[in-house]
Coordinates of C-alpha atoms and ligand atoms in Angstrom, one line a residue:
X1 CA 40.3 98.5 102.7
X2 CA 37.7 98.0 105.4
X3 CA 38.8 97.4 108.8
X4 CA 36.6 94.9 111.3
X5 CA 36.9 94.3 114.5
X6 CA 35.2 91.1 116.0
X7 CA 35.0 90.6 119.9
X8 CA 38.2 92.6 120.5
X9 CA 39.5 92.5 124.5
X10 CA 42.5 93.2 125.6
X11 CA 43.3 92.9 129.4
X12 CA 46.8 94.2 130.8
X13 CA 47.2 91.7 133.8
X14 CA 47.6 93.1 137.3
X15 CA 50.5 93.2 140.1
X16 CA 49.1 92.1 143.4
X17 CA 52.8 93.0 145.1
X18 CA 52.3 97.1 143.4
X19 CA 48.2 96.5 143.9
X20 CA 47.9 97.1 140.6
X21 CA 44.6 95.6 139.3
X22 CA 43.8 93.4 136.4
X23 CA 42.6 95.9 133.6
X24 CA 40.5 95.2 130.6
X25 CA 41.2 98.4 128.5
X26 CA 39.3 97.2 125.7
X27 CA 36.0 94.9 126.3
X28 CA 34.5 93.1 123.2
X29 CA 34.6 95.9 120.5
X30 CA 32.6 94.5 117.6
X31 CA 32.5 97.3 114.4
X32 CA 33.7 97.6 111.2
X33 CA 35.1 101.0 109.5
X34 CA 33.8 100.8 105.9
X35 CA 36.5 101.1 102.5
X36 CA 37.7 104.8 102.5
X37 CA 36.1 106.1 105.5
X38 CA 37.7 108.0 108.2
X39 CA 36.5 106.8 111.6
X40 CA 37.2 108.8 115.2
X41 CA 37.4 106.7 117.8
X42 CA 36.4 109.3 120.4
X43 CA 36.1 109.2 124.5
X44 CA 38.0 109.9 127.7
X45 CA 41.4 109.2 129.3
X46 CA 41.8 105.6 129.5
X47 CA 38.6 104.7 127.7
X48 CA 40.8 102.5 125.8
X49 CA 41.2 104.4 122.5
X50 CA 44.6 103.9 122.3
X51 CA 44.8 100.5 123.0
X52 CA 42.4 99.9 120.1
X53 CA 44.9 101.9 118.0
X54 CA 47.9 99.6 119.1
X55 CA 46.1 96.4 118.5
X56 CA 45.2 97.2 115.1
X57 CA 48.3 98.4 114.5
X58 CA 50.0 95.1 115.8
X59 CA 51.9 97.0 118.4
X60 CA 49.9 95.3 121.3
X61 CA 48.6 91.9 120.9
X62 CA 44.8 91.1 121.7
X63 CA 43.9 88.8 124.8
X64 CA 40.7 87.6 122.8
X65 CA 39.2 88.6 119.6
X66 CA 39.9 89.6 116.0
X67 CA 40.7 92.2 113.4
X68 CA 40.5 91.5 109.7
X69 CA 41.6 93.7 107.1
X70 CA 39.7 93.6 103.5
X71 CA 39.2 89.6 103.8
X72 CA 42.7 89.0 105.4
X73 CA 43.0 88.2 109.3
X74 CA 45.5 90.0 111.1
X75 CA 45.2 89.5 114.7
X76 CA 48.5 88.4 114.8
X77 CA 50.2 89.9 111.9
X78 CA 53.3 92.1 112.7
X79 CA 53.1 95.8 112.4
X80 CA 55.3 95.7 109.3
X81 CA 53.0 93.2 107.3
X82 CA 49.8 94.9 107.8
X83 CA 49.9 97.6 105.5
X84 CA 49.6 100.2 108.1
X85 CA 51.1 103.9 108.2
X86 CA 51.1 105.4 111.6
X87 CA 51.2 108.6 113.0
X88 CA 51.7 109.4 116.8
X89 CA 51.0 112.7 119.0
X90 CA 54.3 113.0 118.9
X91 CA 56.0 112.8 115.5
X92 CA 58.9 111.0 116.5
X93 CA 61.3 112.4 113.4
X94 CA 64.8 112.0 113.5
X95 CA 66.5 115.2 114.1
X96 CA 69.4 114.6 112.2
X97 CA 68.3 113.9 109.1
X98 CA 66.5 116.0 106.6
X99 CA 63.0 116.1 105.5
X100 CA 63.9 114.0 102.9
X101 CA 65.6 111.2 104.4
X102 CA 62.8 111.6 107.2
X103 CA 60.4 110.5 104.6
X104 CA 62.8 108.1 102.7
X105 CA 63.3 106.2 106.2
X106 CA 60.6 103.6 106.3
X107 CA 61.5 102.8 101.9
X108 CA 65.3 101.7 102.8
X109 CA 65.3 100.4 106.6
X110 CA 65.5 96.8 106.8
X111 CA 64.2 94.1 106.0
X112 CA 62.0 91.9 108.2
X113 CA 64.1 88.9 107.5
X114 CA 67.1 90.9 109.0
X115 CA 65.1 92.6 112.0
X116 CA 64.2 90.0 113.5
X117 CA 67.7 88.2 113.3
X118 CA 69.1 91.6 114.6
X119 CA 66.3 92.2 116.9
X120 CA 65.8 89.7 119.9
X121 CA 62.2 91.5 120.6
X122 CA 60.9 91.1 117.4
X123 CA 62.1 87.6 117.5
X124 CA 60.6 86.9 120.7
X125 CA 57.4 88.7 119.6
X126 CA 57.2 86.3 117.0
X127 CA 58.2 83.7 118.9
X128 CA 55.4 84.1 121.2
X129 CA 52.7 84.0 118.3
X130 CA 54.3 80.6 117.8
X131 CA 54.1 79.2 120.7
X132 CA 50.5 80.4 121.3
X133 CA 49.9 78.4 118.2
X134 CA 51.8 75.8 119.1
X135 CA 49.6 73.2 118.5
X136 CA 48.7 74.5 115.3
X137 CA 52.6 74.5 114.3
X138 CA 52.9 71.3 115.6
X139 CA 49.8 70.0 112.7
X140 CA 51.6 71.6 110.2
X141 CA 55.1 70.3 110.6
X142 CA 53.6 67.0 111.1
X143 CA 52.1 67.0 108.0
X144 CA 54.9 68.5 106.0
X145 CA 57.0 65.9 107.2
X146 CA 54.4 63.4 106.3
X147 CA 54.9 64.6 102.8
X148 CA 58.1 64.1 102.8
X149 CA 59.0 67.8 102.6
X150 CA 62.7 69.1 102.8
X151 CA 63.6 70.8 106.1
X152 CA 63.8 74.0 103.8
X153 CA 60.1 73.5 102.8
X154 CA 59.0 72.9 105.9
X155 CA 60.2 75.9 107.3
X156 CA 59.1 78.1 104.0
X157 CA 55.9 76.9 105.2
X158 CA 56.2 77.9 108.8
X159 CA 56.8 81.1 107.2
X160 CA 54.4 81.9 105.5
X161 CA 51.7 79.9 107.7
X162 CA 52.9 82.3 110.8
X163 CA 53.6 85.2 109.1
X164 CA 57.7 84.7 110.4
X165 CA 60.7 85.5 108.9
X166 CA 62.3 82.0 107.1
X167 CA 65.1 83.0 109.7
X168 CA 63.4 82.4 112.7
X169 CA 61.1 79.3 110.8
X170 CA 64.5 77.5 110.0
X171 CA 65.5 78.3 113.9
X172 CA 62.2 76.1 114.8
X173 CA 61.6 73.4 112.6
X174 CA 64.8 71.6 114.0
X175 CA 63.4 71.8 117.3
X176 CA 60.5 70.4 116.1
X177 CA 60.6 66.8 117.4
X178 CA 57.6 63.6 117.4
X179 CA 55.9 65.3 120.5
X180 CA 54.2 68.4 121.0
X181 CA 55.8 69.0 125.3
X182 CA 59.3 68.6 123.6
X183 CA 58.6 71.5 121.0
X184 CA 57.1 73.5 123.5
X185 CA 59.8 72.6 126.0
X186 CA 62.4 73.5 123.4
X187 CA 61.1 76.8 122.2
X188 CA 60.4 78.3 125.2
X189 CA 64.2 77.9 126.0
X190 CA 64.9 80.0 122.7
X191 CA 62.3 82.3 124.0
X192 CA 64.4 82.9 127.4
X193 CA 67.5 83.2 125.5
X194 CA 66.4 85.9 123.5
X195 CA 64.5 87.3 126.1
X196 CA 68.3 88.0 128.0
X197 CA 69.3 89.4 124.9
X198 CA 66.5 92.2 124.8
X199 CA 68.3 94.1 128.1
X200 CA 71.0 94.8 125.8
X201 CA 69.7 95.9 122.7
X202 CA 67.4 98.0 124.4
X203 CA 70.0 100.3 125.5
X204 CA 71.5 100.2 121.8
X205 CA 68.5 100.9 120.5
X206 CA 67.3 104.0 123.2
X207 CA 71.3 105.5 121.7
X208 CA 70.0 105.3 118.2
X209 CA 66.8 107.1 119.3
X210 CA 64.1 104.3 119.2
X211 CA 61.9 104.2 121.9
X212 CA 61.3 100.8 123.3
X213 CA 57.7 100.1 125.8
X214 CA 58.5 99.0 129.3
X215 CA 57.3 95.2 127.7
X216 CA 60.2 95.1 125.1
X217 CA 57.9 96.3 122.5
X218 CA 59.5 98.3 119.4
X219 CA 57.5 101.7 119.6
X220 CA 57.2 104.3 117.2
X221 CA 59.6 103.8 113.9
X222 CA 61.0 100.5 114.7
X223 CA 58.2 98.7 114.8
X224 CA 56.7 99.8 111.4
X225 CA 59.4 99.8 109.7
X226 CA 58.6 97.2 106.1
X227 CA 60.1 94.8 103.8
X228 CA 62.3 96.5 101.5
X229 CA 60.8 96.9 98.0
X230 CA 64.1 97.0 96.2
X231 CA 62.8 100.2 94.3
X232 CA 65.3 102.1 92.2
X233 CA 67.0 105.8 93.9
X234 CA 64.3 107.3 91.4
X235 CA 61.2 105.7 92.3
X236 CA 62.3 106.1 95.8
X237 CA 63.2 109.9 94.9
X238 CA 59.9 109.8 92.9
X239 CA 57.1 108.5 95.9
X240 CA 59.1 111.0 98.2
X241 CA 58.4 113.7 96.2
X242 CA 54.6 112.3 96.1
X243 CA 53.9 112.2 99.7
X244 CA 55.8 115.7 100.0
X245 CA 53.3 117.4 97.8
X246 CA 50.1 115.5 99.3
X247 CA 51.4 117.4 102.3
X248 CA 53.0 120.6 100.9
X249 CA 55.9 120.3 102.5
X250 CA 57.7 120.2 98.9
X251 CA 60.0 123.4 99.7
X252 CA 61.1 121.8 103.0
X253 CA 62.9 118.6 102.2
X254 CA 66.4 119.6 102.5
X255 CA 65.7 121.0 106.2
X256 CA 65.9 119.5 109.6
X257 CA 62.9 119.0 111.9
X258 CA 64.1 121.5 114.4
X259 CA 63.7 124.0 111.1
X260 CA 60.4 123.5 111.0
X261 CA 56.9 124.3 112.9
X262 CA 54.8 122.0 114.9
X263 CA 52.4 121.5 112.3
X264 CA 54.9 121.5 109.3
X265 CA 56.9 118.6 111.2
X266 CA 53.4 116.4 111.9
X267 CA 52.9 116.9 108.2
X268 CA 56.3 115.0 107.6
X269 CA 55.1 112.5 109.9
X270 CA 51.9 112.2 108.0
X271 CA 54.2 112.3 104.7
X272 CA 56.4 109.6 106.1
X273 CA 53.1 107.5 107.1
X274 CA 51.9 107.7 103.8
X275 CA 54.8 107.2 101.7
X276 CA 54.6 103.4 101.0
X277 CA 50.7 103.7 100.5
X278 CA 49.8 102.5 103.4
X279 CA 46.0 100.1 103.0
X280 CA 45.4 101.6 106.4
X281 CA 46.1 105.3 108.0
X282 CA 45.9 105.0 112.0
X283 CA 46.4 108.2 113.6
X284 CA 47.0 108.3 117.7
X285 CA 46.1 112.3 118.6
X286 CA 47.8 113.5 116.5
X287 CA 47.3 117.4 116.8
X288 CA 47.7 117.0 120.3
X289 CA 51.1 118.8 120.0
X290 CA 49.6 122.2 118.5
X291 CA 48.3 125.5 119.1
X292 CA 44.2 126.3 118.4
X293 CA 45.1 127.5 115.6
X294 CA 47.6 125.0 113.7
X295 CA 45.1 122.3 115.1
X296 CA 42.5 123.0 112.8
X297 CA 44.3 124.0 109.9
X298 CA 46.2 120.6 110.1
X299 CA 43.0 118.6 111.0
X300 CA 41.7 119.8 108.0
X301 CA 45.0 118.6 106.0
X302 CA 44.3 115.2 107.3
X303 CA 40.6 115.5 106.0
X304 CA 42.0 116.7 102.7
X305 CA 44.6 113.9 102.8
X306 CA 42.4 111.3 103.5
X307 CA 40.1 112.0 101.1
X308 CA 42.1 112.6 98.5
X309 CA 43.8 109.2 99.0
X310 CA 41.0 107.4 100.2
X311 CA 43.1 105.5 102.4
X312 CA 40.8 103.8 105.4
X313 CA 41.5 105.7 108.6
X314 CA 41.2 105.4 112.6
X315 CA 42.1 108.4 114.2
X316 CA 42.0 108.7 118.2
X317 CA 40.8 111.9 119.8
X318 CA 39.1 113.2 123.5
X319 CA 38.6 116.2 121.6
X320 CA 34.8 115.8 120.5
X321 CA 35.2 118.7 118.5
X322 CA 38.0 117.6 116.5
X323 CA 36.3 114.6 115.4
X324 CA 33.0 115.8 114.6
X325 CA 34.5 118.1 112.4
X326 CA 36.5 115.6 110.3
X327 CA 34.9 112.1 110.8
X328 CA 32.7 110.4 108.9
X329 CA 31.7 107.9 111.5
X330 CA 32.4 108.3 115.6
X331 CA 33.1 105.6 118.2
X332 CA 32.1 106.9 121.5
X333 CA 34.1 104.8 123.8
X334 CA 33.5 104.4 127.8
X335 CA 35.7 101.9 129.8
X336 CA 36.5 100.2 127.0
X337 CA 33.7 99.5 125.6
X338 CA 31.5 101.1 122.4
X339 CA 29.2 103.0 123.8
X340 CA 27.5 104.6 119.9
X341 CA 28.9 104.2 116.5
X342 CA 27.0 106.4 113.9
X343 CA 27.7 109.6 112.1
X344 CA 28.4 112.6 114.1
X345 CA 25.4 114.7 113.8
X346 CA 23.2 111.5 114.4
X347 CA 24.9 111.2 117.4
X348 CA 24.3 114.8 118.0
X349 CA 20.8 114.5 117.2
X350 CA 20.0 110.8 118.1
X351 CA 22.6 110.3 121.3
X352 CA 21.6 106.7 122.7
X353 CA 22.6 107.3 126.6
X354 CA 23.6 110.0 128.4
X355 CA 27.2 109.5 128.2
X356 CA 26.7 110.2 124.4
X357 CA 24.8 112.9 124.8
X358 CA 27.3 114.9 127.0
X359 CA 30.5 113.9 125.4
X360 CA 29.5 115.7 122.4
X361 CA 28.4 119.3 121.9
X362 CA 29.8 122.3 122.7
X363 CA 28.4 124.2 124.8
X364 CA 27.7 120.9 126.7
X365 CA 24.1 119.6 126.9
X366 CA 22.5 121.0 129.7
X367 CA 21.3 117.9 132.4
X368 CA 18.4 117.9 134.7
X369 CA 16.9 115.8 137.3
X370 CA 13.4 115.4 136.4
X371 CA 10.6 112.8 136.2
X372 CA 7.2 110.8 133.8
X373 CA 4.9 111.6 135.7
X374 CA 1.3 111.0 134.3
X375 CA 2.6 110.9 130.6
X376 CA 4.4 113.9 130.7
X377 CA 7.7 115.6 131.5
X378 CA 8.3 117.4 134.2
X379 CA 11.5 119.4 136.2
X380 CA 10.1 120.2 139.5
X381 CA 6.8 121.4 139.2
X382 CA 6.6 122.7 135.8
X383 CA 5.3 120.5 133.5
X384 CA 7.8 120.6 130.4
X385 CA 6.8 118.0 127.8
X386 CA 3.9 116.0 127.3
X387 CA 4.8 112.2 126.3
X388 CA 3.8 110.6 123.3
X389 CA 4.6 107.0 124.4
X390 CA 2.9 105.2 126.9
X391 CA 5.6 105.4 129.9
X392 CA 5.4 104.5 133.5
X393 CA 6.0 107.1 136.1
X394 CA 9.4 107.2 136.7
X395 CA 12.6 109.5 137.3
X396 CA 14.9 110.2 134.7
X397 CA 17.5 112.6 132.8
X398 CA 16.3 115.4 131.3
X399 CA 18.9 116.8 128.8
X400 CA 18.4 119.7 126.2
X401 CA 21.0 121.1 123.9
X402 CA 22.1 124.5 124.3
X403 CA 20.0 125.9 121.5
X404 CA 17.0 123.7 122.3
X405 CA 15.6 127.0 124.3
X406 CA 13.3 130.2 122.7
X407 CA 12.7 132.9 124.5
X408 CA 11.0 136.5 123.9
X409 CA 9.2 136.8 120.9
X410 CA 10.6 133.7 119.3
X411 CA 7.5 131.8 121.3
X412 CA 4.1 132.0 122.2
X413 CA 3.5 132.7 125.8
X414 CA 1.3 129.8 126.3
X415 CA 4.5 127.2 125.3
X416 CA 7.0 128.9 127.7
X417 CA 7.1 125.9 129.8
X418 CA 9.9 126.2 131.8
X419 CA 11.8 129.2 133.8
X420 CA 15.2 129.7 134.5
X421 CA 17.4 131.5 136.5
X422 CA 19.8 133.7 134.7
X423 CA 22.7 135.1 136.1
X424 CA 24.7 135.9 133.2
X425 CA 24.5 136.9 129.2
X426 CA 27.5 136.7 127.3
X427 CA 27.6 138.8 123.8
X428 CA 29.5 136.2 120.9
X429 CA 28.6 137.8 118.0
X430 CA 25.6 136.1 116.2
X431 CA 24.7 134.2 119.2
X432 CA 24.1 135.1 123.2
X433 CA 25.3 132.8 125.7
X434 CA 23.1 132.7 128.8
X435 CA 24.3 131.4 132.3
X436 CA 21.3 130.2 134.4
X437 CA 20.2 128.1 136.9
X438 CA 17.5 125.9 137.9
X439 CA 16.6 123.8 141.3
X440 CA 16.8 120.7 139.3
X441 CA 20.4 121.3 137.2
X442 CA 22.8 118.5 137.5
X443 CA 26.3 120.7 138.0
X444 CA 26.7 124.2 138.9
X445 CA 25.4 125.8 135.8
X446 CA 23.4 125.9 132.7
X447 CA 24.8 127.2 129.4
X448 CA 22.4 128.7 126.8
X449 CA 22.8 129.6 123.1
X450 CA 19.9 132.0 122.0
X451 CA 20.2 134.5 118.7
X452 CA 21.5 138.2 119.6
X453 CA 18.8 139.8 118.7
X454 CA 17.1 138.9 121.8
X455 CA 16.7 141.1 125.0
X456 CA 17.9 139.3 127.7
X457 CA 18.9 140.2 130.9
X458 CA 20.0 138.0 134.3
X459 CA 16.8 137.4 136.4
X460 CA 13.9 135.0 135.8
X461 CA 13.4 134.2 131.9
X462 CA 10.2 131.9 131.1
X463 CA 11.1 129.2 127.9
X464 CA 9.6 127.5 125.6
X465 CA 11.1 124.4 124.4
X466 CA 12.3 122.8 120.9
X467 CA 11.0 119.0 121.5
X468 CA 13.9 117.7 119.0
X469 CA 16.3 119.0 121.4
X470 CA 14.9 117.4 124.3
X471 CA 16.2 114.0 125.5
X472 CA 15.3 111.9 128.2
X473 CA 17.8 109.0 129.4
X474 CA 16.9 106.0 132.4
X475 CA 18.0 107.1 135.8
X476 CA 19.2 103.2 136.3
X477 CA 20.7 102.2 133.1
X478 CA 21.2 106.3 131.7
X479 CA 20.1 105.1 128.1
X480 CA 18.1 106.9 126.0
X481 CA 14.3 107.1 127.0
X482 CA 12.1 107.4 123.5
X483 CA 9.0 109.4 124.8
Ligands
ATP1 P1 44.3 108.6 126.8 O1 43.3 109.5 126.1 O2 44.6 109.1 128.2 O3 45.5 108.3 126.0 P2 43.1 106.0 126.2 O4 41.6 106.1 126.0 O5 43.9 106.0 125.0 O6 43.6 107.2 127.2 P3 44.4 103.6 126.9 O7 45.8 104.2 126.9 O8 44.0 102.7 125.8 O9 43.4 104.8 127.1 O10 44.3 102.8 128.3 C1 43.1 102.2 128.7 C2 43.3 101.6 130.1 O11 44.2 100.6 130.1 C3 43.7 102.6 131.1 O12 43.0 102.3 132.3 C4 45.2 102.3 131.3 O13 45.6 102.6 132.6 C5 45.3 100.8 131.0 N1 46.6 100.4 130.5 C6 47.1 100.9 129.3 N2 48.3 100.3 129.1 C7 48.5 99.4 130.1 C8 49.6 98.5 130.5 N3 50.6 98.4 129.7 N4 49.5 97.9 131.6 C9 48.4 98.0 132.4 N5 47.3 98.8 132.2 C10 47.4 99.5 131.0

């Protein structure tokens, strides 16, 4: 199913009494993640990754914008009618109950119909999408009263207009009266009253171990919990048994979490994500929990997961790492907004801006201050590059991957354009690292990768360079310079 996202903002509003700003977390993403794909959305803390997550997840609502599913809209679609399995850094499982059960949870828990009568939040969630719509109800009442529709009817229509339970549809259309300030009046009362409500069942809820946001929001379980299927014990037993093997957990179902590693318990969670075939797989960090070593082995579970389902997937990450080894597309994300979209070794290769260019690689790309001056490159008085583009004289960025440097016999003496520094060489095997330095380094060191069989030694090493590896990025705007 391909997910798109059209003008997507979300801004959390501020406290002037706490001086807490107005924040937009999330500022007019525009992309779309094609059928099948499995899309990282990658950046910093607070970069807004997460809040992308919750909103197409339909745990946080949008402030502007939309997210469509396939053809379907679902800004304002509930969690638990999108089609959606979810996995969190933390796996949230229920301690008491088994593997099994774990996984059976989200096949038996209840119905929408009776969450939201239980539930005053989910009510009042729902409420609110009504009464941002209000207008829009209004229309449609009107109309199905015109037609002379049963109070029944109109509120089956309501229903399924609004994506609400009948429940809470019935609880409006009575209040529905000739003018539009009277329904609005009337409903916002219902929305207080089950706003009082919410103090209490917090507390009941936080006893049964569901976690409830400081907004009243149903996190984790709660909130994705679906409409009951009415499947037999052996279907039920059957798609179990399914999501078990797809994460070879099989010989674990009868034990408790706390029997179980870190990475065997996120596989439960992924099991229990994926157990009612979810259209759309959203994972929030989840490996943040493990060692080095379970991380990768489990990131490449999800890979393996994912592809053999095909199920659409957004996974968060600040590990660059981690997603270029599994994605097939990356979201580099900066205060909210999308900085490059691509595949990860074009972004490796291509980076548009600076902020691209260091978020990924590892070793980091090595930064300079340098300048255009007469159509070529240069870093203090060496002259590195010449320009193939007409450019103007100007200062800039000059970036170059670790392995963008040859040294020794590798090059010619006439091409070893620029001298370094070195102060360190690090054996790893197939590769040396070399620390070095250089008047016009941004940060406190240079990091290179060159092949072992080199001789190199600290002191002053002449380079040549690997144009390919060579960026240049606007001092101003810090986008990428084509020279
Ligand atoms: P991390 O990697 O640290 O989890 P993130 O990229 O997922 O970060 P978000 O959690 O999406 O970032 O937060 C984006 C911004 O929105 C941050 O500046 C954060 O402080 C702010 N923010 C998030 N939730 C709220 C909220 N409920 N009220 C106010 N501001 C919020």
């Amino acid at each position: 199913m391909e997910i798109k996202l059209v003008g997507l903002t979300k801004t959390f509003p501020g406290n002037p009494k706490k001086h807490i700003p107005e924040t937009t977390a999330v500022d007019h993403l525009d992309f779309t993640v094609k059928d099948g794909e499995l899309l990282g959305l990658l950046g910093p803390s607070g970069c807004g990754k997460s809040t992308t997550l919750y909103m197409l997840s339909g745990l946080k609502e949008p402030t502007s914008g939309q997210i469509f599913f396939g053809d379907r809209e679902v800004t304002f679609l509930p969690p638990e009618k999108r089609g959606i399995g979810l996995v969190f850094q933390n796996y949230a499982l229920y301690p008491h109950m088994t593997v099994y059960k774990n996984i059976e949870f989200p096949l038996t828990s209840l119905k929408v119909e009776e969450n939201e009568k239980d539930f005053a939040f989910l009510k009042e969630s729902a409420l609110q999408r009504v009464l941002l719509q209000a207008k829009e109800v209004h229309i449609l009442l009107a109309k199905a009263k015109k037609d002379g529709k049963s109070p029944l009817d109109c509120a089956e229509d309501l229903a399924n207009a609004f994506s609400i339970s009948l429940s809470l549809a019935k609880e409006i259309v009575p209040l529905f009266e000739e003018d539009l300030e009277d329904f609005l009046c009337k409903a916002s009362s219902l929305l207080e009253e089950s706003k009082k409500k919410q103090a209490e069942e917090k507390e009941a809820l936080r006893q049964k171990g569901i976690e409830l946001s400081e907004e009243g929001e149903l996190l984790r379980e709660g909130k994705t919990r679906s409409i009951r299927r009415n499947l037999s014990k052996d279907e039920i037993d059957a798609l179990i048994r399914e999501a078990a093997k797809l994460v070879q957990i099989t010989e674990f179902l009868e034990r408790k979490p706390s029997e179980l590693s870190g990475g065997q318990q996120q596989r439960v969670a992924i099991a229990r994500a994926l157990v009612k075939k979810p259209k759309v797989l959203l994972l929030d960090e989840p490996l943040s929990n493990l060692d080095a070593r379970l991380r990768i082995q489990t990131r490449e579970e999800i890979r393996r997961i994912q592809q053999e389902t095909g199920i659409t997937t957004v996974f968060v990450t600040h590990d660059q790492e981690e997603a270029m080894s599994i994605c097939d597309e990356i979201l580099v994300m900066n205060q909210g907004k999308m900085v490059q979209l691509a595949a990860p070794q074009e972004i490796y290769r291509n980076p548009n801006s600076l902020f691209a260019a260091k978020f990924l690689g590892n070793p980091p790309i090595n930064v300079f201050h340098g300048r255009i001056q007469d159509g070529a490159v240069y870093l203090g008085e060496e002259k590195i590059l010449a320009c193939k583009e007409k450019l103007p004289d100007q200062e800039v960025y000059v970036a170059i991957r670790p392995e963008g440097f040859l040294m020794g016999k590798e090059a010619k003496p006439k091409d070893k354009v620029l001298t370094l520094q070195c102060t360190q060489v690090l054996t790893q095997g197939r590769d040396l690292c070399l620390y070095c330095s250089h008047p016009s380094m941004e940060g406190d060191r240079l990091k290179l990768v060159v092949d072992s069989d080199l001789d190199a030694t600290p002191g002053p090493i002449s380079f040549a360079l690997r144009r390919n590896k060579v960026f240049l990025f606007g001092k101003e705007d810090q986008k990428r310079i084509l020279f």
